[in-house]
Coordinates of C-alpha atoms in Angstrom, one line a residue:
M1 CA 0.0 0.0 0.0
A2 CA 1.0 3.6 -0.5
L3 CA 0.4 6.1 2.2
M4 CA -2.0 9.0 2.1
I5 CA -2.3 12.3 4.0
T6 CA -5.7 13.0 5.5
D7 CA -7.5 16.3 6.0
D8 CA -6.0 16.5 9.5
C9 CA -2.8 17.7 7.9
I10 CA -1.6 21.0 9.5
N11 CA 0.9 21.8 6.7
C12 CA 3.8 21.7 9.1
D13 CA 6.3 20.9 6.3
V14 CA 7.9 18.1 8.2
C15 CA 7.0 15.2 5.8
E16 CA 8.0 16.5 2.4
P17 CA 11.7 16.9 2.8
E18 CA 12.0 13.5 4.5
C19 CA 10.5 11.5 1.7
P20 CA 13.3 9.7 -0.1
N21 CA 11.2 9.1 -3.2
D22 CA 10.0 12.7 -3.6
A23 CA 6.4 11.3 -3.4
I24 CA 5.1 14.2 -1.2
S25 CA 4.2 17.6 -2.5
M26 CA 1.9 20.4 -1.6
G27 CA -1.5 20.0 -3.0
L28 CA -4.2 22.7 -3.2
E29 CA -4.7 22.8 0.5
I30 CA -2.6 20.1 2.2
Y31 CA 0.3 17.9 1.3
E32 CA -0.4 14.9 -0.9
I33 CA 1.4 11.6 -1.6
D34 CA 1.8 10.3 -5.1
P35 CA 1.1 6.6 -4.8
H36 CA 3.1 5.9 -7.9
K37 CA 6.2 7.1 -6.0
C38 CA 5.4 6.0 -2.4
T39 CA 7.1 2.8 -1.3
E40 CA 6.3 3.3 2.4
C41 CA 10.1 3.8 2.6
V42 CA 10.7 0.1 1.7
G43 CA 14.3 0.1 0.4
H44 CA 15.2 3.1 2.4
F45 CA 14.1 2.8 6.0
E46 CA 12.4 0.3 8.4
E47 CA 9.3 2.6 8.8
P48 CA 7.8 5.3 6.7
T49 CA 9.6 8.4 7.8
C50 CA 6.7 10.8 7.0
A51 CA 4.3 8.9 9.3
V52 CA 6.9 8.6 12.1
L53 CA 7.6 12.3 12.0
C54 CA 4.1 13.6 11.5
P55 CA 3.0 15.5 14.7
V56 CA -0.7 15.0 14.1
A57 CA -0.6 11.3 12.9
C58 CA -2.4 12.1 9.6
I59 CA -0.5 9.7 7.3
P60 CA -2.2 6.3 7.3
L61 CA -2.1 3.5 4.7
N62 CA -4.1 4.3 1.6
P63 CA -6.8 1.6 1.4
A64 CA -7.3 2.3 -2.3
W65 CA -3.7 1.5 -3.1
R66 CA -2.8 -2.1 -2.0
E67 CA 0.7 -3.4 -2.6
S68 CA 2.6 -6.2 -1.1
R69 CA 6.1 -5.7 0.4
E70 CA 7.5 -7.4 -2.8
E71 CA 5.6 -4.9 -5.0
L72 CA 6.9 -2.0 -2.9
Q73 CA 10.4 -3.3 -3.2
A74 CA 10.1 -3.6 -7.0
K75 CA 8.7 0.0 -7.1
Y76 CA 11.7 1.1 -5.0
E77 CA 14.1 -0.6 -7.5
R78 CA 12.4 1.0 -10.5
L79 CA 12.4 4.5 -8.9
T80 CA 16.1 4.1 -7.9
A81 CA 17.1 2.9 -11.4
A82 CA 15.2 5.8 -13.0
K83 CA 16.9 8.3 -10.6
A84 CA 20.3 6.9 -11.4
G85 CA 19.6 7.2 -15.1
T86 CA 19.0 10.9 -15.0

């Protein structure tokens, strides 16, 4: 699963710079997570850093975006290879 940011977001700016995949960006009103880039930090960290650092705990799993750990690892590998190619 990818993560998502709920309406409880207070725009504290803590999550965005911590995302190793650049999956977090400012939306119209609150930060948003691009599920195509979110690996839940698989390949980078033991836990999703954005969720760990969020002061209002507004970054749960996105139930509409289900992925296994293996799928998240494969996504991490694709994203890492694409970054290295640039």
